[in-house]
Tab-separated table of C-alpha atoms in Angstrom:
chain	number	residue	atom	x	y	z
A	270	UNK	CA	-27.356	66.523	80.248
A	271	UNK	CA	-30.152	66.714	77.702
A	272	UNK	CA	-30.449	62.939	77.627
A	273	UNK	CA	-30.571	62.864	81.429
A	274	UNK	CA	-33.397	65.456	81.372
A	275	UNK	CA	-35.240	63.385	78.782
A	276	UNK	CA	-35.010	60.220	80.903
A	277	UNK	CA	-36.132	62.188	83.969
A	278	UNK	CA	-39.196	63.533	82.134
A	279	UNK	CA	-40.169	60.121	80.772
A	280	UNK	CA	-39.697	58.363	84.097
A	281	UNK	CA	-41.133	61.058	86.375
A	282	UNK	CA	-44.504	59.347	86.924
A	283	UNK	CA	-42.648	56.373	88.407
A	284	UNK	CA	-40.901	58.548	90.973
A	285	UNK	CA	-44.079	60.029	92.428
A	286	UNK	CA	-45.188	58.792	95.831
A	287	UNK	CA	-47.939	59.897	98.093
A	288	UNK	CA	-47.480	61.748	101.324
A	289	UNK	CA	-49.934	59.465	103.100
A	290	UNK	CA	-48.135	56.336	104.188
A	291	UNK	CA	-50.377	53.428	105.131
A	292	UNK	CA	-48.904	50.802	107.472
A	293	UNK	CA	-50.847	48.091	105.663
A	294	UNK	CA	-52.571	48.262	102.311
A	295	UNK	CA	-54.046	44.776	102.731
A	296	UNK	CA	-55.658	43.862	106.018
A	297	UNK	CA	-56.662	40.285	106.734
A	298	UNK	CA	-59.340	39.870	109.353
A	299	UNK	CA	-60.165	36.842	111.448
A	300	UNK	CA	-63.684	35.548	111.630
A	301	UNK	CA	-65.283	33.303	114.199
A	302	UNK	CA	-68.654	31.615	113.855
A	303	UNK	CA	-71.510	33.829	114.896
A	304	UNK	CA	-69.721	37.139	114.164
A	305	UNK	CA	-72.084	39.642	112.579
A	306	UNK	CA	-69.400	42.047	111.454
A	307	UNK	CA	-65.662	42.391	111.128
A	308	UNK	CA	-63.806	45.624	112.025
A	309	UNK	CA	-60.294	46.463	110.860
A	310	UNK	CA	-58.127	49.544	111.242
A	311	UNK	CA	-55.930	50.965	108.477
A	312	UNK	CA	-53.317	53.214	110.138
A	313	UNK	CA	-51.606	55.986	108.218
A	314	UNK	CA	-49.452	59.038	108.733
A	315	UNK	CA	-48.732	62.160	106.715
A	316	UNK	CA	-45.046	61.814	105.843
A	317	UNK	CA	-44.892	64.929	103.711
A	318	UNK	CA	-44.399	68.602	104.423
A	319	UNK	CA	-47.885	69.936	103.690
A	320	UNK	CA	-51.405	69.094	104.951
A	321	UNK	CA	-53.457	66.470	103.098
A	322	UNK	CA	-57.241	66.324	103.048
A	323	UNK	CA	-59.266	63.179	102.354
A	324	UNK	CA	-61.776	63.831	99.582
A	325	UNK	CA	-63.588	60.494	99.630
A	326	UNK	CA	-63.426	56.920	100.909
A	327	UNK	CA	-65.587	54.448	98.991
A	328	UNK	CA	-66.011	50.699	99.146
A	329	UNK	CA	-66.597	48.165	96.374
A	330	UNK	CA	-69.510	46.733	98.375
A	331	UNK	CA	-72.441	48.309	100.197
A	332	UNK	CA	-71.676	45.790	102.964
A	333	UNK	CA	-68.504	47.679	103.946
A	334	UNK	CA	-68.595	51.070	105.621
A	335	UNK	CA	-65.689	53.248	106.717
A	336	UNK	CA	-65.113	55.956	109.264
A	337	UNK	CA	-62.414	58.565	109.720
A	338	UNK	CA	-61.918	60.866	112.714
A	339	UNK	CA	-61.336	63.996	110.617
A	340	UNK	CA	-60.621	64.895	107.014
A	341	UNK	CA	-57.365	66.945	107.111
A	342	UNK	CA	-54.028	65.732	108.471
A	343	UNK	CA	-51.020	67.983	109.094
A	344	UNK	CA	-47.431	66.939	108.284
A	345	UNK	CA	-46.294	64.228	110.715
A	346	UNK	CA	-49.815	63.597	111.941
A	347	UNK	CA	-51.162	60.036	112.275
A	348	UNK	CA	-54.664	58.767	111.774
A	349	UNK	CA	-56.706	55.693	111.037
A	350	UNK	CA	-59.524	54.526	108.811
A	351	UNK	CA	-61.859	52.014	110.384
A	352	UNK	CA	-63.539	49.588	107.995
A	353	UNK	CA	-66.620	47.671	109.110
A	354	UNK	CA	-67.679	44.727	106.989
A	355	UNK	CA	-71.181	43.404	107.664
A	356	UNK	CA	-71.162	39.648	107.130
A	357	UNK	CA	-74.838	39.188	106.262
A	358	UNK	CA	-75.107	35.648	104.919
A	359	UNK	CA	-71.845	35.660	102.999
A	360	UNK	CA	-69.551	32.675	102.815
A	361	UNK	CA	-66.074	31.955	101.496
A	362	UNK	CA	-63.233	34.377	100.803
A	363	UNK	CA	-64.440	37.974	100.839
A	364	UNK	CA	-62.207	40.677	99.394
A	365	UNK	CA	-63.487	44.224	99.740
A	366	UNK	CA	-61.695	47.075	98.057
A	367	UNK	CA	-61.687	50.518	99.694
A	368	UNK	CA	-60.703	53.416	97.448
A	369	UNK	CA	-59.268	56.482	99.159
A	370	UNK	CA	-58.961	59.821	97.345
A	371	UNK	CA	-57.027	62.771	98.768
A	372	UNK	CA	-56.316	66.293	97.569
A	373	UNK	CA	-52.578	65.512	97.211
A	374	UNK	CA	-51.826	66.572	93.653
A	375	UNK	CA	-48.761	64.289	93.374
A	376	UNK	CA	-50.461	61.075	94.442
A	377	UNK	CA	-54.109	61.124	95.389
A	378	UNK	CA	-55.457	57.576	95.050
A	379	UNK	CA	-54.910	54.639	97.424
A	380	UNK	CA	-56.538	51.221	97.296
A	381	UNK	CA	-56.936	49.333	100.544
A	382	UNK	CA	-58.047	45.713	100.755
A	383	UNK	CA	-60.030	44.127	103.556
A	384	UNK	CA	-59.942	40.371	103.309
A	385	UNK	CA	-61.816	37.874	105.436
A	386	UNK	CA	-62.431	34.190	104.982
A	387	UNK	CA	-65.834	33.063	106.207
A	388	UNK	CA	-65.971	29.291	106.480
A	389	UNK	CA	-69.213	27.597	105.568
A	390	UNK	CA	-71.070	26.611	108.684
A	391	UNK	CA	-72.818	23.861	106.755
A	392	UNK	CA	-72.037	21.883	103.636
A	393	UNK	CA	-75.320	21.107	101.893
A	394	UNK	CA	-75.468	18.888	98.827
A	395	UNK	CA	-78.353	20.825	97.247
A	396	UNK	CA	-81.008	23.439	97.942
A	397	UNK	CA	-83.189	22.306	95.068
A	398	UNK	CA	-84.859	18.938	94.696
A	399	UNK	CA	-86.209	18.840	91.188
A	400	UNK	CA	-88.044	16.021	89.462
A	401	UNK	CA	-88.022	16.573	85.718
A	402	UNK	CA	-90.997	15.785	83.479
A	403	UNK	CA	-89.928	12.304	82.469
A	404	UNK	CA	-88.077	11.439	85.643
A	405	UNK	CA	-89.251	8.679	88.001
A	406	UNK	CA	-90.720	9.982	91.245
A	407	UNK	CA	-88.142	8.358	93.502
A	408	UNK	CA	-87.267	9.933	96.850
A	409	UNK	CA	-84.304	12.343	96.879
A	410	UNK	CA	-82.092	13.277	99.769
A	411	UNK	CA	-80.656	16.438	101.274
A	412	UNK	CA	-77.439	16.002	103.238
A	413	UNK	CA	-76.407	18.660	105.739
A	414	UNK	CA	-72.903	18.470	107.231
A	415	UNK	CA	-72.263	21.054	109.907
A	416	UNK	CA	-68.761	22.368	110.514
A	417	UNK	CA	-66.859	20.021	112.886
A	418	UNK	CA	-65.939	22.953	115.178
A	419	UNK	CA	-69.546	23.945	115.714
A	420	UNK	CA	-72.041	21.176	116.605
A	421	UNK	CA	-75.520	22.348	115.598
A	422	UNK	CA	-78.945	20.889	116.201
A	423	UNK	CA	-81.849	21.026	113.801
A	424	UNK	CA	-84.725	22.161	115.961
A	425	UNK	CA	-87.590	22.333	113.495
A	426	UNK	CA	-88.484	21.346	109.917
A	427	UNK	CA	-91.423	23.000	108.149
A	428	UNK	CA	-92.865	21.873	104.808
A	429	UNK	CA	-95.233	24.129	102.886
A	430	UNK	CA	-96.775	21.310	100.807
A	431	UNK	CA	-97.963	18.255	102.730
A	432	UNK	CA	-97.979	16.030	99.627
A	433	UNK	CA	-94.174	15.789	99.960
A	434	UNK	CA	-93.250	13.288	102.680
A	435	UNK	CA	-90.157	13.930	104.787
A	436	UNK	CA	-87.950	11.645	106.785
A	437	UNK	CA	-85.057	13.209	108.736
A	438	UNK	CA	-82.189	11.303	110.330
A	439	UNK	CA	-79.481	12.651	112.581
A	440	UNK	CA	-76.610	10.512	111.358
A	441	UNK	CA	-73.893	12.088	113.533
A	442	UNK	CA	-75.050	14.034	116.579
A	443	UNK	CA	-74.846	17.738	115.837
A	444	UNK	CA	-72.761	17.064	112.730
A	445	UNK	CA	-74.678	15.339	109.955
A	446	UNK	CA	-78.335	15.176	109.012
A	447	UNK	CA	-79.978	13.453	106.062
A	448	UNK	CA	-83.481	14.454	104.989
A	449	UNK	CA	-85.228	12.166	102.551
A	450	UNK	CA	-88.031	13.691	100.477
A	451	UNK	CA	-90.665	11.519	98.820
A	452	UNK	CA	-92.665	13.409	96.168
A	453	UNK	CA	-95.508	10.839	96.223
A	454	UNK	CA	-96.759	8.892	93.261
A	455	UNK	CA	-99.209	11.331	91.664
A	456	UNK	CA	-97.693	12.681	88.453
A	457	UNK	CA	-98.803	16.269	88.708
A	458	UNK	CA	-96.848	19.470	88.645
A	459	UNK	CA	-96.302	20.850	92.139
A	460	UNK	CA	-93.788	22.599	94.329
A	461	UNK	CA	-93.042	23.247	97.948
A	462	UNK	CA	-90.667	24.997	100.285
A	463	UNK	CA	-88.841	23.350	103.108
A	464	UNK	CA	-87.492	25.392	106.028
A	465	UNK	CA	-84.929	23.833	108.331
A	466	UNK	CA	-84.390	25.698	111.595
A	467	UNK	CA	-81.214	25.284	113.647
A	468	UNK	CA	-80.168	26.290	117.171
A	469	UNK	CA	-77.198	28.409	116.026
A	470	UNK	CA	-76.434	31.200	116.640
A	471	UNK	CA	-78.437	31.441	119.846
A	472	UNK	CA	-79.664	35.037	119.381
A	473	UNK	CA	-80.828	34.588	115.789
A	474	UNK	CA	-80.908	30.899	114.790
A	475	UNK	CA	-80.123	30.197	111.175
A	476	UNK	CA	-82.888	28.882	108.939
A	477	UNK	CA	-82.016	27.047	105.740
A	478	UNK	CA	-84.316	27.198	102.753
A	479	UNK	CA	-84.914	24.368	100.255
A	480	UNK	CA	-87.140	24.241	97.230
A	481	UNK	CA	-88.900	21.123	95.949
A	482	UNK	CA	-90.434	20.927	92.509
A	483	UNK	CA	-92.109	18.273	90.392
A	484	UNK	CA	-92.441	19.341	86.785
B	86	UNK	CA	-37.188	80.025	72.978
B	87	UNK	CA	-36.913	78.313	69.604
B	88	UNK	CA	-34.489	75.827	71.105
B	89	UNK	CA	-36.952	75.098	73.960
B	90	UNK	CA	-39.849	74.457	71.537
B	91	UNK	CA	-37.664	72.211	69.399
B	92	UNK	CA	-36.542	70.160	72.398
B	93	UNK	CA	-40.067	69.870	73.776
B	94	UNK	CA	-41.316	68.779	70.364
B	95	UNK	CA	-38.510	66.255	70.105
B	96	UNK	CA	-39.323	64.765	73.531
B	97	UNK	CA	-43.008	64.475	72.553
B	98	UNK	CA	-42.133	62.833	69.250
B	99	UNK	CA	-39.815	60.312	70.925
B	100	UNK	CA	-42.480	59.494	73.532
B	101	UNK	CA	-45.106	59.092	70.796
B	102	UNK	CA	-42.791	56.910	68.743
B	103	UNK	CA	-42.009	54.658	71.735
B	104	UNK	CA	-45.707	54.423	72.588
B	105	UNK	CA	-46.645	53.450	69.033
B	106	UNK	CA	-43.844	50.902	68.970
B	107	UNK	CA	-45.125	49.276	72.183
B	108	UNK	CA	-48.726	49.315	70.982
B	109	UNK	CA	-47.769	47.704	67.656
B	110	UNK	CA	-45.324	45.041	68.734
B	111	UNK	CA	-45.746	44.295	72.448
B	112	UNK	CA	-47.183	40.761	72.778
B	113	UNK	CA	-49.253	41.775	75.802
B	114	UNK	CA	-50.656	44.977	74.304
B	115	UNK	CA	-54.415	45.230	74.862
B	116	UNK	CA	-56.787	44.956	71.940
B	117	UNK	CA	-58.988	48.012	72.455
B	118	UNK	CA	-61.702	46.717	70.143
B	119	UNK	CA	-62.097	43.353	71.808
B	120	UNK	CA	-64.113	43.007	75.026
B	121	UNK	CA	-62.539	40.475	77.347
B	122	UNK	CA	-65.304	38.537	79.023
B	123	UNK	CA	-64.587	36.799	82.284
B	124	UNK	CA	-65.742	33.238	82.771
B	125	UNK	CA	-69.547	33.109	82.839
B	126	UNK	CA	-70.009	36.718	81.723
B	127	UNK	CA	-72.472	37.718	79.029
B	128	UNK	CA	-72.783	40.934	77.030
B	129	UNK	CA	-76.012	42.890	77.334
B	130	UNK	CA	-76.558	42.666	73.567
B	131	UNK	CA	-76.120	38.867	73.589
B	132	UNK	CA	-78.489	38.539	76.523
B	133	UNK	CA	-81.198	40.615	74.886
B	134	UNK	CA	-80.904	38.662	71.639
B	135	UNK	CA	-81.192	35.326	73.439
B	136	UNK	CA	-84.097	33.077	72.479
B	137	UNK	CA	-84.386	31.783	76.054
B	138	UNK	CA	-86.629	33.544	78.543
B	139	UNK	CA	-84.495	35.699	80.851
B	140	UNK	CA	-84.606	35.952	84.614
B	141	UNK	CA	-82.750	39.086	85.713
B	142	UNK	CA	-81.254	38.906	89.192
B	143	UNK	CA	-80.156	42.086	90.958
B	144	UNK	CA	-77.266	41.352	93.344
B	145	UNK	CA	-76.924	44.954	94.540
B	146	UNK	CA	-78.122	46.232	97.915
B	147	UNK	CA	-81.831	46.400	98.710
B	148	UNK	CA	-81.660	50.210	98.776
B	149	UNK	CA	-80.216	50.386	95.260
B	150	UNK	CA	-82.705	47.822	94.002
B	151	UNK	CA	-85.619	49.803	95.390
B	152	UNK	CA	-84.267	52.965	93.792
B	153	UNK	CA	-84.282	51.385	90.341
B	154	UNK	CA	-83.594	48.072	88.636
B	155	UNK	CA	-83.888	46.252	85.310
B	156	UNK	CA	-87.612	45.721	84.623
B	157	UNK	CA	-88.720	42.320	85.899
B	158	UNK	CA	-85.529	41.782	87.914
B	159	UNK	CA	-85.680	40.185	91.342
B	160	UNK	CA	-83.448	40.999	94.289
B	161	UNK	CA	-80.990	38.313	95.426
B	162	UNK	CA	-77.926	39.254	97.428
B	163	UNK	CA	-75.867	37.791	100.235
B	164	UNK	CA	-77.132	40.248	102.842
B	165	UNK	CA	-80.206	38.071	103.305
B	166	UNK	CA	-79.511	35.016	101.191
B	167	UNK	CA	-81.979	32.496	102.649
B	168	UNK	CA	-85.030	34.738	102.516
B	169	UNK	CA	-84.265	36.111	99.056
B	170	UNK	CA	-83.450	32.649	97.721
B	171	UNK	CA	-87.024	31.610	98.511
B	172	UNK	CA	-88.305	34.520	96.419
B	173	UNK	CA	-85.911	33.649	93.617
B	174	UNK	CA	-87.187	30.067	93.500
B	175	UNK	CA	-90.775	31.275	93.199
B	176	UNK	CA	-89.817	32.965	89.917
B	177	UNK	CA	-87.295	30.445	88.577
B	178	UNK	CA	-88.129	28.101	85.712
B	179	UNK	CA	-85.888	25.357	84.281
B	180	UNK	CA	-85.888	26.834	80.759
B	181	UNK	CA	-84.819	30.319	81.910
B	182	UNK	CA	-81.454	31.934	81.407
B	183	UNK	CA	-80.511	33.536	84.738
B	184	UNK	CA	-78.495	36.765	84.408
B	185	UNK	CA	-77.065	38.306	87.564
B	186	UNK	CA	-75.836	41.889	87.728
B	187	UNK	CA	-74.309	44.264	90.255
B	188	UNK	CA	-73.172	47.899	90.102
B	189	UNK	CA	-70.400	47.864	87.509
B	190	UNK	CA	-67.520	45.931	86.004
B	191	UNK	CA	-65.612	46.290	89.276
B	192	UNK	CA	-68.076	44.767	91.734
B	193	UNK	CA	-67.934	41.087	92.669
B	194	UNK	CA	-71.437	40.605	94.111
B	195	UNK	CA	-72.901	39.231	90.864
B	196	UNK	CA	-70.056	36.714	90.546
B	197	UNK	CA	-70.584	35.526	94.125
B	198	UNK	CA	-74.350	35.190	93.688
B	199	UNK	CA	-73.987	33.368	90.355
B	200	UNK	CA	-71.460	30.995	91.909
B	201	UNK	CA	-73.777	30.201	94.801
B	202	UNK	CA	-76.690	29.536	92.439
B	203	UNK	CA	-74.503	27.066	90.567
B	204	UNK	CA	-73.086	25.435	93.696
B	205	UNK	CA	-76.169	25.312	95.886
B	206	UNK	CA	-78.922	24.761	93.310
B	207	UNK	CA	-76.869	23.104	90.557
B	208	UNK	CA	-78.233	25.590	88.022
B	209	UNK	CA	-76.247	25.580	84.772
B	210	UNK	CA	-77.831	28.403	82.839
B	211	UNK	CA	-76.448	31.209	85.018
B	212	UNK	CA	-74.476	34.219	83.713
B	213	UNK	CA	-73.233	37.554	85.001
B	214	UNK	CA	-73.881	40.736	83.032
B	215	UNK	CA	-70.678	42.353	81.738
B	216	UNK	CA	-70.581	45.912	83.082
B	217	UNK	CA	-73.628	45.347	85.293
B	218	UNK	CA	-76.125	48.062	86.096
B	219	UNK	CA	-73.761	50.738	84.766
B	220	UNK	CA	-73.905	49.171	81.281
B	221	UNK	CA	-77.678	48.797	81.436
B	222	UNK	CA	-78.229	52.455	82.335
B	223	UNK	CA	-75.749	53.738	79.743
B	224	UNK	CA	-77.501	51.679	77.034
B	225	UNK	CA	-80.862	53.123	78.050
B	226	UNK	CA	-79.638	56.726	77.776
């Protein structure tokens, strides 16, 4: 009996479970081009026999906000946490952790994951064209490959320094563009910014930034 | 009562003994004195002792940056990547060591920004600050 009590004491932390039962701890969201935000719902219910109050819900990123209808849930009561992830100009796999703290003394901390994969709308070989001190001043190229599912037009190209000469070719309509940049022959230190404006998305067309520098 | 104290003491001793045993012999036991750096991470001390000029990059939100930041740091996050990238390039020099930081050891924003600087600009000298802003502020206090 004593040995049983000892095992029970040593293992007791493993037996603890929270009253709040979340249907999903990890929530994968779909993204389609042009989305400005992604919203996901984390449903839960109070499976225990006493009320539980949420103390705080925090996210690992300022880009993710959460909302909850009310703070205290009675036994048997269901609820949901809505997470809103603002895309901004993020790309690739995004994994945002949401930490939930309750007043449940047995088990008070839950970690929820919101995951969304944001495909790159454009593959660009480089954003920086840089001619080093001893490098020959040969033209360099920027290649822009737009995502095959989303044909995009380049509508405008603006160069801040006219001594760089540009030549843009649309290799595949709406899919691939190559911009050749000639730094000129004068061996002097200079730089410039190149802005490439597209027609996507319609309400706020994306502008790509490139930097050119001759050392 | 005496029996209860003895048994409680015995349980504590056994637990302590098992803990010490695990700490001493478990192959995966953490070394509490060693700081495990992730790929591309740099310690604050190492950064400050570096001979290279440093360019601090703050990958936190604009609000947090405006509240306070490492002196000389510039804001670059993925909320407004294109616009902020232009400002970054105005300050960047090829001999600089770029060190990106976010809130703490747990945030990923500095890793994402550092990765994009490497991928999109082919910059090699890019690091993330171990512990981020939290480490900086605790060192200042």
